[in-house]
mmCIF file of C-alpha atoms in Angstrom:
data_model
loop_
_atom_site.group_PDB
_atom_site.id
_atom_site.type_symbol
_atom_site.label_atom_id
_atom_site.label_comp_id
_atom_site.label_asym_id
_atom_site.label_seq_id
_atom_site.Cartn_x
_atom_site.Cartn_y
_atom_site.Cartn_z
ATOM 1 C CA UNK A 581 0.000 0.000 0.000
ATOM 2 C CA UNK A 582 2.821 2.388 0.755
ATOM 3 C CA UNK A 583 4.005 2.020 -2.849
ATOM 4 C CA UNK A 584 0.745 3.530 -4.076
ATOM 5 C CA UNK A 585 1.649 7.211 -4.019
ATOM 6 C CA UNK A 586 -0.480 10.266 -4.587
ATOM 7 C CA UNK A 587 -0.045 10.066 -8.352
ATOM 8 C CA UNK A 588 -3.236 7.997 -8.340
ATOM 9 C CA UNK A 589 -4.769 11.345 -9.299
ATOM 10 C CA UNK A 590 -8.097 10.989 -7.459
ATOM 11 C CA UNK A 591 -8.237 12.248 -3.914
ATOM 12 C CA UNK A 592 -10.713 9.581 -2.805
ATOM 13 C CA UNK A 593 -8.271 6.824 -3.825
ATOM 14 C CA UNK A 594 -5.335 8.063 -1.765
ATOM 15 C CA UNK A 595 -3.670 5.623 0.623
ATOM 16 C CA UNK A 596 -1.872 6.463 3.838
ATOM 17 C CA UNK A 597 1.843 7.300 3.658
ATOM 18 C CA UNK A 598 4.417 9.280 5.601
ATOM 19 C CA UNK A 599 5.575 12.890 5.526
ATOM 20 C CA UNK A 600 9.055 13.771 6.702
ATOM 21 C CA UNK A 601 8.834 15.814 9.892
ATOM 22 C CA UNK A 602 12.272 17.379 9.782
ATOM 23 C CA UNK A 603 12.968 21.014 9.110
ATOM 24 C CA UNK A 604 9.930 22.521 10.784
ATOM 25 C CA UNK A 605 7.588 25.018 9.125
ATOM 26 C CA UNK A 606 8.386 28.327 7.404
ATOM 27 C CA UNK A 607 7.749 31.518 9.290
ATOM 28 C CA UNK A 608 4.171 32.682 8.624
ATOM 29 C CA UNK A 609 4.005 35.542 6.165
ATOM 30 C CA UNK A 610 2.505 38.805 7.335
ATOM 31 C CA UNK A 611 0.320 38.937 4.216
ATOM 32 C CA UNK A 612 -0.800 35.677 2.576
ATOM 33 C CA UNK A 613 0.246 35.227 -1.033
ATOM 34 C CA UNK A 614 -2.439 35.947 -3.654
ATOM 35 C CA UNK A 615 -2.473 32.287 -4.678
ATOM 36 C CA UNK A 616 -2.810 30.983 -1.103
ATOM 37 C CA UNK A 617 -5.898 28.794 -1.472
ATOM 38 C CA UNK A 618 -5.784 27.905 2.223
ATOM 39 C CA UNK A 619 -6.282 31.570 3.137
ATOM 40 C CA UNK A 620 -9.090 31.943 0.589
ATOM 41 C CA UNK A 621 -10.985 28.927 1.902
ATOM 42 C CA UNK A 622 -10.065 28.461 5.559
ATOM 43 C CA UNK A 623 -8.990 31.975 6.473
ATOM 44 C CA UNK A 624 -5.458 30.880 7.462
ATOM 45 C CA UNK A 625 -2.254 31.014 5.455
ATOM 46 C CA UNK A 626 -0.915 27.707 4.197
ATOM 47 C CA UNK A 627 2.079 27.902 6.528
ATOM 48 C CA UNK A 628 -0.045 28.289 9.661
ATOM 49 C CA UNK A 629 0.811 25.596 12.203
ATOM 50 C CA UNK A 630 -2.343 23.715 13.180
ATOM 51 C CA UNK A 631 -0.817 21.174 15.557
ATOM 52 C CA UNK A 632 2.388 19.386 16.495
ATOM 53 C CA UNK A 633 3.023 15.651 16.631
ATOM 54 C CA UNK A 634 5.840 14.756 19.019
ATOM 55 C CA UNK A 635 7.051 18.321 18.543
ATOM 56 C CA UNK A 636 6.925 18.254 14.734
ATOM 57 C CA UNK A 637 4.764 20.989 13.248
ATOM 58 C CA UNK A 638 1.971 20.217 10.788
ATOM 59 C CA UNK A 639 0.796 23.160 8.700
ATOM 60 C CA UNK A 640 -2.455 23.978 6.980
ATOM 61 C CA UNK A 641 -0.828 23.225 3.628
ATOM 62 C CA UNK A 642 -0.715 19.501 4.383
ATOM 63 C CA UNK A 643 -3.642 19.196 6.758
ATOM 64 C CA UNK A 644 -6.335 20.842 4.594
ATOM 65 C CA UNK A 645 -5.512 18.403 1.815
ATOM 66 C CA UNK A 646 -6.362 15.524 4.175
ATOM 67 C CA UNK A 647 -9.408 17.345 5.538
ATOM 68 C CA UNK A 648 -10.770 17.557 1.998
ATOM 69 C CA UNK A 649 -10.022 13.855 1.591
ATOM 70 C CA UNK A 650 -11.915 13.146 4.821
ATOM 71 C CA UNK A 651 -14.915 15.134 3.576
ATOM 72 C CA UNK A 652 -15.039 13.476 0.152
ATOM 73 C CA UNK A 653 -14.671 10.051 1.758
ATOM 74 C CA UNK A 654 -17.611 10.782 4.070
ATOM 75 C CA UNK A 655 -19.672 11.937 1.092
ATOM 76 C CA UNK A 656 -18.799 8.784 -0.837
ATOM 77 C CA UNK A 657 -19.967 6.630 2.084
ATOM 78 C CA UNK A 658 -23.243 8.527 2.372
ATOM 79 C CA UNK A 659 -22.517 10.350 5.629
ATOM 80 C CA UNK A 660 -22.835 13.827 4.095
ATOM 81 C CA UNK A 661 -25.732 13.323 1.718
ATOM 82 C CA UNK A 662 -27.326 16.736 2.303
ATOM 83 C CA UNK A 663 -26.902 20.015 4.160
ATOM 84 C CA UNK A 664 -28.678 18.725 7.260
ATOM 85 C CA UNK A 665 -26.216 15.862 7.679
ATOM 86 C CA UNK A 666 -23.414 18.343 8.362
ATOM 87 C CA UNK A 667 -25.193 19.234 11.600
ATOM 88 C CA UNK A 668 -25.607 15.592 12.579
ATOM 89 C CA UNK A 669 -23.188 12.959 13.841
ATOM 90 C CA UNK A 670 -20.774 10.542 12.196
ATOM 91 C CA UNK A 671 -19.380 7.670 14.217
ATOM 92 C CA UNK A 672 -20.938 9.037 17.398
ATOM 93 C CA UNK A 673 -19.237 12.435 16.991
ATOM 94 C CA UNK A 674 -20.433 15.779 15.621
ATOM 95 C CA UNK A 675 -19.796 15.634 11.868
ATOM 96 C CA UNK A 676 -17.269 18.480 11.899
ATOM 97 C CA UNK A 677 -15.263 16.958 14.750
ATOM 98 C CA UNK A 678 -15.270 13.555 13.041
ATOM 99 C CA UNK A 679 -13.974 14.982 9.764
ATOM 100 C CA UNK A 680 -11.224 16.913 11.519
ATOM 101 C CA UNK A 681 -10.199 13.914 13.609
ATOM 102 C CA UNK A 682 -9.957 11.649 10.559
ATOM 103 C CA UNK A 683 -7.669 14.115 8.808
ATOM 104 C CA UNK A 684 -5.686 14.570 12.024
ATOM 105 C CA UNK A 685 -5.096 10.816 12.299
ATOM 106 C CA UNK A 686 -3.798 10.689 8.737
ATOM 107 C CA UNK A 687 -1.483 13.621 9.342
ATOM 108 C CA UNK A 688 -0.344 12.026 12.581
ATOM 109 C CA UNK A 689 0.550 8.802 10.801
ATOM 110 C CA UNK A 690 2.494 10.688 8.137
ATOM 111 C CA UNK A 691 4.396 12.598 10.763
ATOM 112 C CA UNK A 692 5.309 9.802 13.168
ATOM 113 C CA UNK A 693 6.518 7.470 10.414
ATOM 114 C CA UNK A 694 8.402 10.340 8.824
ATOM 115 C CA UNK A 695 10.043 11.043 12.166
ATOM 116 C CA UNK A 696 11.016 7.384 12.487
ATOM 117 C CA UNK A 697 12.551 7.416 9.022
ATOM 118 C CA UNK A 698 14.451 10.622 9.780
ATOM 119 C CA UNK A 699 15.701 9.236 13.103
ATOM 120 C CA UNK A 700 17.186 6.271 11.221
ATOM 121 C CA UNK A 701 18.858 8.491 8.648
ATOM 122 C CA UNK A 702 16.604 7.377 5.798
ATOM 123 C CA UNK A 703 16.429 9.704 2.815
ATOM 124 C CA UNK A 704 15.368 9.184 -0.780
ATOM 125 C CA UNK A 705 17.994 7.775 -3.115
ATOM 126 C CA UNK A 706 18.767 9.360 -6.477
ATOM 127 C CA UNK A 707 16.893 6.542 -8.172
ATOM 128 C CA UNK A 708 13.831 7.066 -5.988
ATOM 129 C CA UNK A 709 13.908 10.801 -6.609
ATOM 130 C CA UNK A 710 14.076 10.199 -10.353
ATOM 131 C CA UNK A 711 11.208 7.698 -10.265
ATOM 132 C CA UNK A 712 9.154 10.023 -8.113
ATOM 133 C CA UNK A 713 9.694 12.874 -10.546
ATOM 134 C CA UNK A 714 8.772 10.653 -13.483
ATOM 135 C CA UNK A 715 5.496 9.774 -11.760
ATOM 136 C CA UNK A 716 4.771 13.436 -11.131
ATOM 137 C CA UNK A 717 5.498 14.231 -14.776
ATOM 138 C CA UNK A 718 3.123 11.478 -15.845
ATOM 139 C CA UNK A 719 0.473 12.822 -13.481
ATOM 140 C CA UNK A 720 0.854 16.295 -14.963
ATOM 141 C CA UNK A 721 0.338 14.888 -18.466
ATOM 142 C CA UNK A 722 -2.744 12.963 -17.335
ATOM 143 C CA UNK A 723 -4.218 16.033 -15.649
ATOM 144 C CA UNK A 724 -3.814 18.064 -18.826
ATOM 145 C CA UNK A 725 -5.306 15.284 -20.951
ATOM 146 C CA UNK A 726 -8.274 14.299 -18.800
ATOM 147 C CA UNK A 727 -9.142 17.783 -17.519
ATOM 148 C CA UNK A 728 -9.026 19.646 -20.800
ATOM 149 C CA UNK A 729 -5.676 21.371 -20.484
ATOM 150 C CA UNK A 730 -5.826 21.974 -16.718
ATOM 151 C CA UNK A 731 -2.375 22.750 -15.375
ATOM 152 C CA UNK A 732 -0.743 20.929 -12.499
ATOM 153 C CA UNK A 733 -0.991 24.014 -10.301
ATOM 154 C CA UNK A 734 -4.677 24.484 -11.104
ATOM 155 C CA UNK A 735 -5.328 20.857 -10.198
ATOM 156 C CA UNK A 736 -3.411 21.222 -6.925
ATOM 157 C CA UNK A 737 -5.386 24.363 -6.096
ATOM 158 C CA UNK A 738 -8.541 22.297 -6.352
ATOM 159 C CA UNK A 739 -7.074 20.010 -3.674
ATOM 160 C CA UNK A 740 -5.982 22.988 -1.558
ATOM 161 C CA UNK A 741 -2.290 22.059 -1.481
ATOM 162 C CA UNK A 742 0.903 23.631 -2.798
ATOM 163 C CA UNK A 743 3.282 21.909 -5.180
ATOM 164 C CA UNK A 744 5.977 21.669 -2.499
ATOM 165 C CA UNK A 745 3.638 19.978 -0.018
ATOM 166 C CA UNK A 746 2.299 17.666 -2.698
ATOM 167 C CA UNK A 747 5.816 16.638 -3.692
ATOM 168 C CA UNK A 748 6.575 15.881 -0.043
ATOM 169 C CA UNK A 749 3.473 13.722 0.247
ATOM 170 C CA UNK A 750 4.151 12.027 -3.059
ATOM 171 C CA UNK A 751 7.591 10.860 -1.949
ATOM 172 C CA UNK A 752 6.300 9.107 1.151
ATOM 173 C CA UNK A 753 5.913 5.677 -0.428
ATOM 174 C CA UNK A 754 9.669 5.392 -0.844
ATOM 175 C CA UNK A 755 10.431 6.535 2.703
ATOM 176 C CA UNK A 756 8.020 3.946 4.077
ATOM 177 C CA UNK A 757 9.415 1.192 1.877
ATOM 178 C CA UNK A 758 12.969 1.986 2.921
ATOM 179 C CA UNK A 759 11.974 2.140 6.579
ATOM 180 C CA UNK A 760 10.326 -1.269 6.400
ATOM 181 C CA UNK A 761 13.315 -2.729 4.560
ATOM 182 C CA UNK A 762 15.702 -1.447 7.221
ATOM 183 C CA UNK A 763 13.557 -2.857 10.021
ATOM 184 C CA UNK A 764 13.356 -6.204 8.210
ATOM 185 C CA UNK A 765 17.122 -6.377 7.839
ATOM 186 C CA UNK A 766 17.497 -5.571 11.538
ATOM 187 C CA UNK A 767 15.190 -8.468 12.402
ATOM 188 C CA UNK A 768 12.626 -6.207 14.068
ATOM 189 C CA UNK A 769 9.776 -7.572 11.936
ATOM 190 C CA UNK A 770 10.831 -11.240 11.941
ATOM 191 C CA UNK A 771 8.295 -13.964 12.711
ATOM 192 C CA UNK A 772 8.701 -17.340 14.382
ATOM 193 C CA UNK A 773 7.527 -20.544 12.728
ATOM 194 C CA UNK A 774 4.729 -20.715 15.279
ATOM 195 C CA UNK A 775 3.512 -17.243 14.300
ATOM 196 C CA UNK A 776 3.632 -18.144 10.605
ATOM 197 C CA UNK A 777 1.802 -21.413 11.264
ATOM 198 C CA UNK A 778 -0.901 -19.467 13.081
ATOM 199 C CA UNK A 779 -1.221 -17.127 10.096
ATOM 200 C CA UNK A 780 -1.462 -20.091 7.720
ATOM 201 C CA UNK A 781 -4.284 -21.408 9.899
ATOM 202 C CA UNK A 782 -6.034 -18.015 9.886
ATOM 203 C CA UNK A 783 -5.864 -17.905 6.093
ATOM 204 C CA UNK A 784 -7.643 -21.251 5.995
ATOM 205 C CA UNK A 785 -5.192 -23.388 4.029
ATOM 206 C CA UNK A 786 -6.115 -27.038 3.477
ATOM 207 C CA UNK A 787 -5.205 -29.825 1.045
ATOM 208 C CA UNK A 788 -7.589 -32.126 -0.783
ATOM 209 C CA UNK A 789 -8.107 -34.017 -4.010
ATOM 210 C CA UNK A 790 -11.351 -35.112 -5.565
ATOM 211 C CA UNK A 791 -13.202 -37.077 -8.172
ATOM 212 C CA UNK A 792 -15.471 -34.814 -10.183
ATOM 213 C CA UNK A 793 -18.442 -36.287 -12.021
ATOM 214 C CA UNK A 794 -19.486 -33.345 -14.157
ATOM 215 C CA UNK A 795 -23.047 -32.498 -15.072
ATOM 216 C CA UNK A 796 -23.802 -33.005 -18.770
ATOM 217 C CA UNK A 797 -23.889 -29.789 -20.812
ATOM 218 C CA UNK A 798 -26.476 -28.861 -23.420
ATOM 219 C CA UNK A 799 -25.733 -27.846 -27.008
ATOM 220 C CA UNK A 800 -24.670 -24.397 -25.765
ATOM 221 C CA UNK A 801 -22.172 -25.837 -23.274
ATOM 222 C CA UNK A 802 -24.346 -24.954 -20.272
ATOM 223 C CA UNK A 803 -25.408 -27.218 -17.412
ATOM 224 C CA UNK A 804 -27.827 -24.674 -15.963
ATOM 225 C CA UNK A 805 -30.965 -26.300 -17.394
ATOM 226 C CA UNK A 806 -30.477 -29.854 -16.177
ATOM 227 C CA UNK A 807 -33.501 -31.882 -15.216
ATOM 228 C CA UNK A 808 -33.818 -33.533 -11.824
ATOM 229 C CA UNK A 809 -33.459 -36.882 -13.576
ATOM 230 C CA UNK A 810 -30.122 -35.897 -15.126
ATOM 231 C CA UNK A 811 -28.756 -34.714 -11.766
ATOM 232 C CA UNK A 812 -30.022 -37.873 -10.074
ATOM 233 C CA UNK A 813 -28.166 -40.023 -12.623
ATOM 234 C CA UNK A 814 -24.862 -38.289 -11.822
ATOM 235 C CA UNK A 815 -25.527 -38.589 -8.089
ATOM 236 C CA UNK A 816 -26.289 -42.310 -8.461
ATOM 237 C CA UNK A 817 -22.947 -42.908 -10.186
ATOM 238 C CA UNK A 818 -21.111 -40.898 -7.503
ATOM 239 C CA UNK A 819 -22.742 -42.968 -4.738
ATOM 240 C CA UNK A 820 -21.731 -46.199 -6.487
ATOM 241 C CA UNK A 821 -18.132 -45.077 -6.908
ATOM 242 C CA UNK A 822 -17.892 -43.987 -3.257
ATOM 243 C CA UNK A 823 -19.197 -47.384 -2.138
ATOM 244 C CA UNK A 824 -16.665 -49.064 -4.390
ATOM 245 C CA UNK A 825 -13.849 -46.986 -2.864
ATOM 246 C CA UNK A 826 -14.864 -47.644 0.731
ATOM 247 C CA UNK A 827 -15.268 -51.358 0.071
ATOM 248 C CA UNK A 828 -11.872 -51.780 -1.585
ATOM 249 C CA UNK A 829 -8.959 -53.498 0.153
ATOM 250 C CA UNK A 830 -6.911 -50.334 -0.483
ATOM 251 C CA UNK A 831 -9.432 -47.443 -0.463
ATOM 252 C CA UNK A 832 -6.823 -44.771 -1.185
ATOM 253 C CA UNK A 833 -5.359 -46.693 -4.086
ATOM 254 C CA UNK A 834 -8.866 -47.304 -5.427
ATOM 255 C CA UNK A 835 -9.676 -43.599 -5.064
ATOM 256 C CA UNK A 836 -6.601 -42.687 -7.126
ATOM 257 C CA UNK A 837 -7.394 -45.289 -9.768
ATOM 258 C CA UNK A 838 -10.969 -44.069 -10.212
ATOM 259 C CA UNK A 839 -9.889 -40.424 -10.036
ATOM 260 C CA UNK A 840 -7.328 -40.874 -12.842
ATOM 261 C CA UNK A 841 -9.794 -42.857 -14.986
ATOM 262 C CA UNK A 842 -13.073 -41.066 -14.331
ATOM 263 C CA UNK A 843 -12.612 -37.564 -12.890
ATOM 264 C CA UNK A 844 -13.570 -34.677 -15.189
ATOM 265 C CA UNK A 845 -11.478 -32.032 -13.439
ATOM 266 C CA UNK A 846 -9.498 -30.998 -16.503
ATOM 267 C CA UNK A 847 -6.766 -32.865 -18.358
ATOM 268 C CA UNK A 848 -3.767 -32.078 -20.507
ATOM 269 C CA UNK A 849 -3.288 -33.084 -24.143
ATOM 270 C CA UNK A 850 -2.140 -36.537 -23.036
ATOM 271 C CA UNK A 851 -5.281 -37.085 -20.985
ATOM 272 C CA UNK A 852 -3.593 -36.711 -17.600
ATOM 273 C CA UNK A 853 -5.273 -34.792 -14.791
ATOM 274 C CA UNK A 854 -3.820 -31.351 -14.135
ATOM 275 C CA UNK A 855 -3.740 -31.861 -10.353
ATOM 276 C CA UNK A 856 -3.518 -35.598 -9.569
ATOM 277 C CA UNK A 857 -1.831 -34.863 -6.227
ATOM 278 C CA UNK A 858 -4.619 -32.551 -5.097
ATOM 279 C CA UNK A 859 -4.983 -28.876 -4.320
ATOM 280 C CA UNK A 860 -3.271 -26.848 -1.605
ATOM 281 C CA UNK A 861 -5.984 -24.220 -1.316
ATOM 282 C CA UNK A 862 -6.748 -21.227 0.878
ATOM 283 C CA UNK A 863 -10.096 -19.994 2.185
ATOM 284 C CA UNK A 864 -12.226 -18.585 -0.613
ATOM 285 C CA UNK A 865 -10.235 -20.135 -3.458
ATOM 286 C CA UNK A 866 -12.742 -22.908 -4.248
ATOM 287 C CA UNK A 867 -16.516 -22.763 -4.545
ATOM 288 C CA UNK A 868 -18.120 -22.696 -1.065
ATOM 289 C CA UNK A 869 -19.676 -26.166 -1.274
ATOM 290 C CA UNK A 870 -16.330 -27.763 -2.116
ATOM 291 C CA UNK A 871 -14.419 -25.798 0.528
ATOM 292 C CA UNK A 872 -16.933 -26.427 3.282
ATOM 293 C CA UNK A 873 -17.028 -30.123 2.450
ATOM 294 C CA UNK A 874 -13.258 -30.463 2.390
ATOM 295 C CA UNK A 875 -12.663 -28.514 5.588
ATOM 296 C CA UNK A 876 -15.281 -30.562 7.432
ATOM 297 C CA UNK A 877 -13.141 -33.674 6.889
ATOM 298 C CA UNK A 878 -10.170 -34.887 8.882
ATOM 299 C CA UNK A 879 -7.070 -35.879 6.889
ATOM 300 C CA UNK A 880 -7.656 -39.303 5.337
ATOM 301 C CA UNK A 881 -11.476 -39.042 5.296
ATOM 302 C CA UNK A 882 -13.709 -39.294 2.213
ATOM 303 C CA UNK A 883 -16.721 -37.049 1.765
ATOM 304 C CA UNK A 884 -20.182 -38.020 0.663
ATOM 305 C CA UNK A 885 -20.870 -36.798 -2.909
ATOM 306 C CA UNK A 886 -21.054 -32.998 -2.744
ATOM 307 C CA UNK A 887 -23.022 -31.031 -5.333
ATOM 308 C CA UNK A 888 -21.664 -27.837 -6.900
ATOM 309 C CA UNK A 889 -22.490 -26.060 -10.133
ATOM 310 C CA UNK A 890 -19.887 -28.287 -11.804
ATOM 311 C CA UNK A 891 -21.304 -31.629 -10.744
ATOM 312 C CA UNK A 892 -20.763 -34.056 -7.859
ATOM 313 C CA UNK A 893 -17.435 -34.274 -6.025
ATOM 314 C CA UNK A 894 -16.031 -37.091 -3.916
ATOM 315 C CA UNK A 895 -13.377 -35.368 -1.798
ATOM 316 C CA UNK A 896 -10.409 -36.870 0.020
ATOM 317 C CA UNK A 897 -8.889 -34.581 2.659
ATOM 318 C CA UNK A 898 -5.069 -34.804 2.667
ATOM 319 C CA UNK A 899 -2.424 -34.099 5.279
ATOM 320 C CA UNK A 900 -0.193 -31.103 4.581
ATOM 321 C CA UNK A 901 3.417 -32.319 4.560
ATOM 322 C CA UNK A 902 6.176 -30.551 6.450
ATOM 323 C CA UNK A 903 7.720 -29.503 3.142
ATOM 324 C CA UNK A 904 4.413 -28.009 2.036
ATOM 325 C CA UNK A 905 3.969 -26.355 5.422
ATOM 326 C CA UNK A 906 7.357 -24.679 5.019
ATOM 327 C CA UNK A 907 6.328 -23.501 1.561
ATOM 328 C CA UNK A 908 3.233 -21.983 3.120
ATOM 329 C CA UNK A 909 5.313 -20.298 5.815
ATOM 330 C CA UNK A 910 7.517 -18.789 3.111
ATOM 331 C CA UNK A 911 4.501 -17.631 1.124
ATOM 332 C CA UNK A 912 2.807 -15.873 4.065
ATOM 333 C CA UNK A 913 5.991 -14.391 5.521
ATOM 334 C CA UNK A 914 5.752 -11.149 3.455
ATOM 335 C CA UNK A 915 2.133 -10.795 4.530
ATOM 336 C CA UNK A 916 3.166 -11.208 8.159
ATOM 337 C CA UNK A 917 5.892 -8.600 7.680
ATOM 338 C CA UNK A 918 3.363 -6.101 6.339
ATOM 339 C CA UNK A 919 1.042 -6.845 9.256
ATOM 340 C CA UNK A 920 3.892 -6.371 11.713
ATOM 341 C CA UNK A 921 4.790 -3.047 10.082
ATOM 342 C CA UNK A 922 1.179 -1.916 10.252
ATOM 343 C CA UNK A 923 1.028 -2.801 13.944
ATOM 344 C CA UNK A 924 4.268 -0.903 14.542
ATOM 345 C CA UNK A 925 2.890 2.128 12.707
ATOM 346 C CA UNK A 926 -0.208 2.010 14.897
ATOM 347 C CA UNK A 927 1.923 1.732 18.023
ATOM 348 C CA UNK A 928 3.829 4.877 17.011
ATOM 349 C CA UNK A 929 0.562 6.677 16.315
ATOM 350 C CA UNK A 930 -0.983 5.615 19.626
ATOM 351 C CA UNK A 931 2.058 6.811 21.562
ATOM 352 C CA UNK A 932 2.382 10.119 19.710
ATOM 353 C CA UNK A 933 1.766 13.360 21.611
ATOM 354 C CA UNK A 934 -0.441 15.839 19.717
ATOM 355 C CA UNK A 935 -0.821 19.476 20.707
ATOM 356 C CA UNK A 936 -3.313 21.536 18.721
ATOM 357 C CA UNK A 937 -3.281 25.302 18.181
ATOM 358 C CA UNK A 938 -6.183 27.776 18.346
ATOM 359 C CA UNK A 939 -6.146 27.860 14.533
ATOM 360 C CA UNK A 940 -6.983 24.160 14.470
ATOM 361 C CA UNK A 941 -9.662 24.426 17.126
ATOM 362 C CA UNK A 942 -11.464 27.220 15.268
ATOM 363 C CA UNK A 943 -11.281 25.511 11.860
ATOM 364 C CA UNK A 944 -14.771 24.854 10.441
ATOM 365 C CA UNK A 945 -14.789 21.960 7.925
ATOM 366 C CA UNK A 946 -18.118 22.927 6.334
ATOM 367 C CA UNK A 947 -17.132 26.549 5.828
ATOM 368 C CA UNK A 948 -13.809 25.430 4.360
ATOM 369 C CA UNK A 949 -15.487 22.971 2.015
ATOM 370 C CA UNK A 950 -18.194 25.394 0.878
ATOM 371 C CA UNK A 951 -15.647 28.115 0.099
ATOM 372 C CA UNK A 952 -13.344 25.696 -1.712
ATOM 373 C CA UNK A 953 -16.258 24.368 -3.770
ATOM 374 C CA UNK A 954 -17.356 27.896 -4.686
ATOM 375 C CA UNK A 955 -13.782 28.869 -5.569
ATOM 376 C CA UNK A 956 -13.334 25.818 -7.795
ATOM 377 C CA UNK A 957 -16.648 26.477 -9.541
ATOM 378 C CA UNK A 958 -15.669 30.089 -10.121
ATOM 379 C CA UNK A 959 -12.321 29.117 -11.612
ATOM 380 C CA UNK A 960 -13.933 26.454 -13.785
ATOM 381 C CA UNK A 961 -16.407 29.010 -15.115
ATOM 382 C CA UNK A 962 -13.520 31.334 -15.937
ATOM 383 C CA UNK A 963 -11.732 28.533 -17.781
ATOM 384 C CA UNK A 964 -14.886 27.738 -19.731
ATOM 385 C CA UNK A 965 -15.342 31.384 -20.660
ATOM 386 C CA UNK A 966 -11.753 31.625 -21.863
ATOM 387 C CA UNK A 967 -12.162 28.484 -23.915
ATOM 388 C CA UNK A 968 -15.398 29.788 -25.506
ATOM 389 C CA UNK A 969 -15.140 33.541 -26.245
ATOM 390 C CA UNK A 970 -18.303 35.580 -26.807
ATOM 391 C CA UNK A 971 -19.217 35.179 -30.470
ATOM 392 C CA UNK A 972 -20.391 38.823 -30.574
ATOM 393 C CA UNK A 973 -16.874 39.941 -29.809
ATOM 394 C CA UNK A 974 -15.410 37.776 -32.531
ATOM 395 C CA UNK A 975 -14.836 39.372 -35.910
ATOM 396 C CA UNK A 976 -14.782 36.883 -38.754
ATOM 397 C CA UNK A 977 -12.478 37.858 -41.636
ATOM 398 C CA UNK A 978 -14.188 38.540 -44.952
ATOM 399 C CA UNK A 979 -13.594 35.730 -47.414
ATOM 400 C CA UNK A 980 -11.231 36.646 -50.209
ATOM 401 C CA UNK A 981 -12.663 36.831 -53.704
ATOM 402 C CA UNK A 982 -11.959 33.762 -55.739
ATOM 403 C CA UNK A 983 -9.459 34.354 -58.544
ATOM 404 C CA UNK A 984 -10.913 34.277 -62.061
ATOM 405 C CA UNK A 985 -10.489 30.955 -63.851
ATOM 406 C CA UNK A 986 -7.376 30.740 -65.931
ATOM 407 C CA UNK A 987 -7.587 29.905 -69.594
ATOM 408 C CA UNK A 988 -6.013 26.645 -70.411
ATOM 409 C CA UNK A 989 -3.045 26.631 -72.784
ATOM 410 C CA UNK A 990 -4.185 23.289 -74.099
ATOM 411 C CA UNK A 991 -6.886 22.993 -76.702
#
């Protein structure tokens, strides 16, 4: 998730990242710049400090961007469907307080992880800087293409963020990746076999093989219109085969023999089953009827014929070997590492000390959003007017008289 940077281009699709907390904030200007969208919408200059996180200042330039994201996310989820809902509650809190707190939590996460990266001496490499710039260049091209020539700065103004702050946010994926890599190499995110085995269990891995007796298909290749008699015929054969397996001197050998001869689970050009040794599957991989039937068995048990949309299955639950278990540990290890990093991020956030300023306390999300919306609509109208000048003010040139036809020199 960290790798997904802000170049996604849609504010509602942004994922959490980190912002470097070093360097502090610039000294507030006495008079806000004419292009300071924060001042035009929230009444505070973009370099106004709204709060500190473990002593690191967070300015309006970064925070208002996340406040807008919080508002649009609430709208998308139906919490701000009309004007009245702004005066109501979201998540048991007044709507305005909820929106501010959501944006504050995002800013807090950016800051604490950025502080951790800075404390470990992590900075962007030349390669990361180049890749980051290439992504920003691509974003600028996409903005111009999809928004009818809109410039990067005009697009950023719509998000209420400066180019410098956006660049800082856009580089966070690399800082987070490098931080996680360093922690991995230091062994701080390592997992024991027992922890990995527990994760394998949580993900619902199991092993089974089966004999599939497929339903007959009609002339269109569909089995959706089978009659009860046709289904009953397949079920009758499945029952007979299961009885034959259970009555054999070597049931498992008989199962394999019938499976290789009769199963319709897909075969290669030579007629061999694709998965004669069974499936090592995880929860949700197979159709529910098959998965539920397989997981209800103990290793070595046969199921009764189980109906799915494909036909009837006779399932044999298999034991997962130690070699396969190690393969599963290896496969879930990156997932465990990401989970461990997420838990560490949350620990840093929970332990962070936040001190807000009067500017933050007096910030009104609805007023900010209404003014930003009005400002964006005004600018869009101006762009439309510039793209379509008043036809009364346009003077069409008089067409030139056509030259007289020339006499041909040929007869």
